Coordinates of C-alpha atoms in Angstrom, one line a residue:
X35 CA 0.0 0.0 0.0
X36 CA 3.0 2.4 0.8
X37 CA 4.4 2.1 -2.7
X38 CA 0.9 2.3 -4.4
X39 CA 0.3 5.9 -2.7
X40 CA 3.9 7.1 -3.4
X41 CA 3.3 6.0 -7.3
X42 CA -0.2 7.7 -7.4
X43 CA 1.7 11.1 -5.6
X44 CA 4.4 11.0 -8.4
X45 CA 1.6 10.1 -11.1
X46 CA -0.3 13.4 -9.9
X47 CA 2.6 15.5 -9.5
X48 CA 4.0 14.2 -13.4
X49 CA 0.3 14.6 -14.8
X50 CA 0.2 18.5 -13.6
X51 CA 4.1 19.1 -15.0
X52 CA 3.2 17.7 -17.8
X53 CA 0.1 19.7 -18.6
X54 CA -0.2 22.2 -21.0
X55 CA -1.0 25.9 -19.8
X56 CA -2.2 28.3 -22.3
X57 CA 0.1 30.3 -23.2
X58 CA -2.3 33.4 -23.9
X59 CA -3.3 35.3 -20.8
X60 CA -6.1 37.7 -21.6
X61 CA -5.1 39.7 -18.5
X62 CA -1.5 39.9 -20.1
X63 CA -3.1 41.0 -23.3
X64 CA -5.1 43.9 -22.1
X65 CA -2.2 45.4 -19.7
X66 CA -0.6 45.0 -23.4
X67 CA -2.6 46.7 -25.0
X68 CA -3.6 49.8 -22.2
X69 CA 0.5 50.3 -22.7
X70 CA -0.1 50.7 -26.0
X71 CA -2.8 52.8 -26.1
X72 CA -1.3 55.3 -23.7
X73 CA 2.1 55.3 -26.0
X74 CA 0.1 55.8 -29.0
X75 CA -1.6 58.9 -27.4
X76 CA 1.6 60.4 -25.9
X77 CA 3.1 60.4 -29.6
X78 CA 0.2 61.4 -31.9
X79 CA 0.2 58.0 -33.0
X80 CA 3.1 58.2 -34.9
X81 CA 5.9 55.7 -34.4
X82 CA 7.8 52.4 -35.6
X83 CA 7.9 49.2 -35.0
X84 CA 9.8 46.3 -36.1
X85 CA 9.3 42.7 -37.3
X86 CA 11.8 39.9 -37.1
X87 CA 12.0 36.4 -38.5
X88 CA 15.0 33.7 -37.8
X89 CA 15.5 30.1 -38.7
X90 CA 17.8 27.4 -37.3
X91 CA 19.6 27.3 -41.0
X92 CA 20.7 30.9 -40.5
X93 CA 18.4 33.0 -42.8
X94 CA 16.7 35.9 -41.0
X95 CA 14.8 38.8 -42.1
X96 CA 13.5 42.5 -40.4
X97 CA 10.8 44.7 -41.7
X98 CA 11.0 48.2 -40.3
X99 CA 7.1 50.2 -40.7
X100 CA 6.9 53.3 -39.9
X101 CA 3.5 54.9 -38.7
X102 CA 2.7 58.9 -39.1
X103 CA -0.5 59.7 -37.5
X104 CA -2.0 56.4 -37.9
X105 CA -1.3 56.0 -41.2
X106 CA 1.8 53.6 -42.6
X107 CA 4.1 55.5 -44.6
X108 CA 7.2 53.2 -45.4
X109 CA 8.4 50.4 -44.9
X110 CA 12.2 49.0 -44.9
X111 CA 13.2 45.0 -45.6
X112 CA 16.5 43.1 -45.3
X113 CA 17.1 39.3 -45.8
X114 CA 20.2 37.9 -45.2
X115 CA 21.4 34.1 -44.7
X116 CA 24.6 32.2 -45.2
X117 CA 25.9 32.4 -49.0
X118 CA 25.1 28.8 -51.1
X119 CA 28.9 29.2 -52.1
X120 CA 30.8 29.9 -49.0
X121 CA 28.6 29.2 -46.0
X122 CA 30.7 30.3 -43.9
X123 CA 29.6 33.8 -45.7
X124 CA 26.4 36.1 -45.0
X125 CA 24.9 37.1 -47.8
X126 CA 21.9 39.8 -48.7
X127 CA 19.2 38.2 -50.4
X128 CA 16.9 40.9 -50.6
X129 CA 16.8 44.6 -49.4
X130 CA 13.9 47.3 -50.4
X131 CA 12.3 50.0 -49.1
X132 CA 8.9 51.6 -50.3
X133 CA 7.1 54.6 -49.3
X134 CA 3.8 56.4 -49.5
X135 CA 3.8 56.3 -53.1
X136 CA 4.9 52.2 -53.2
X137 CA 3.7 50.8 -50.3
X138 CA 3.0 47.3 -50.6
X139 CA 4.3 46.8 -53.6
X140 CA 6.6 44.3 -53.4
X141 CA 4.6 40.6 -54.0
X142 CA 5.1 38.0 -51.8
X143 CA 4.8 40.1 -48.7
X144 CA 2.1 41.1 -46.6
X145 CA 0.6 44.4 -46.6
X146 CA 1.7 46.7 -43.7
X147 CA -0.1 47.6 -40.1
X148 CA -0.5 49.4 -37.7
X149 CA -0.3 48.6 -34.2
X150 CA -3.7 49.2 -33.5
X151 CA -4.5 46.5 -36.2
X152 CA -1.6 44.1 -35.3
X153 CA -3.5 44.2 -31.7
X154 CA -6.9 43.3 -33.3
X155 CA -5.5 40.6 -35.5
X156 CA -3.8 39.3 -32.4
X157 CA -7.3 39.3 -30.8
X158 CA -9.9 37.8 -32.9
X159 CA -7.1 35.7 -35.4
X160 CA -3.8 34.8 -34.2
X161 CA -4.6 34.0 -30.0
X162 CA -8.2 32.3 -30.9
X163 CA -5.8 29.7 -32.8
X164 CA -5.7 26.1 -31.2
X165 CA -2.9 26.0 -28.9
X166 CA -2.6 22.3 -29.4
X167 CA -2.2 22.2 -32.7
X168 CA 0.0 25.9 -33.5
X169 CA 2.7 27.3 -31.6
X170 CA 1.4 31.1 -31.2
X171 CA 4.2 33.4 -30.0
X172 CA 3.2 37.1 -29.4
X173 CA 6.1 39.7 -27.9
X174 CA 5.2 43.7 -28.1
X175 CA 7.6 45.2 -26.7
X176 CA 7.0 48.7 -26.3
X177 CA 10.0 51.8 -26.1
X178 CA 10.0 55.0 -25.4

């Protein structure tokens, strides 16, 4: 009987480790967003904001958008990634920058937001996703 209770203890103790919490906190998400809401008002909702992308294989990528009152007005990209010839190399792959005149112009790549609708996508889209079936990662991070 002894060894049967201290195998059910570690069986409860293992089930609750092994457990997935969600990773989402709506609490989080909404002291988030407040934040942003009061930088967006302190700065006539005009800032930037950058977005990043790595791989294990080296390749990575930044898009730099730039908001003036509300409204995207440019946008900057950079790939880069070890060179097929020399990998001990980096090499550009792709560097472009549009503004009010060619914004979103460049195919393959998403049109540009605002951090007001970044927050709403991250609302009723991306954090409604099945935890147990996508790995959702969501980091705002905001600077004065």
């Amino acid at each position: 009987m002894k060894y049967w209770m201290a195998f059910t203890v570690s069986l409860l103790f293992l089930t609750q480790a092994c457990k997935k919490e969600r990773f989402y906190s709506s609490d989080a998400f909404h002291r988030s967003y407040k934040t942003w809401l009061d930088f967006k008002a302190a700065n006539n909702d005009s800032y930037s904001y950058t977005q990043t992308w790595s791989s294990w294989t080296g390749f990575s990528s930044s898009m730099v958008v730039q908001v003036n009152k509300g409204k995207v007005t440019s946008r900057t990209y950079k790939s880069v990634g070890p060179d097929e010839q020399d990998r001990t190399k980096i090499k550009l792959y792709a560097e472009w920058t549009e503004n009010k005149e060619t914004l979103n112009t460049h195919d393959g790549y998403d049109a540009s937001l605002t951090l007001d609708e970044i927050y709403d996508k991250a609302k009723h889209v991306w954090l409604r996703m099945d935890e147990d079936e996508n790995l959702i990662f969501l980091k705002l991070t905001i600077k004065a």
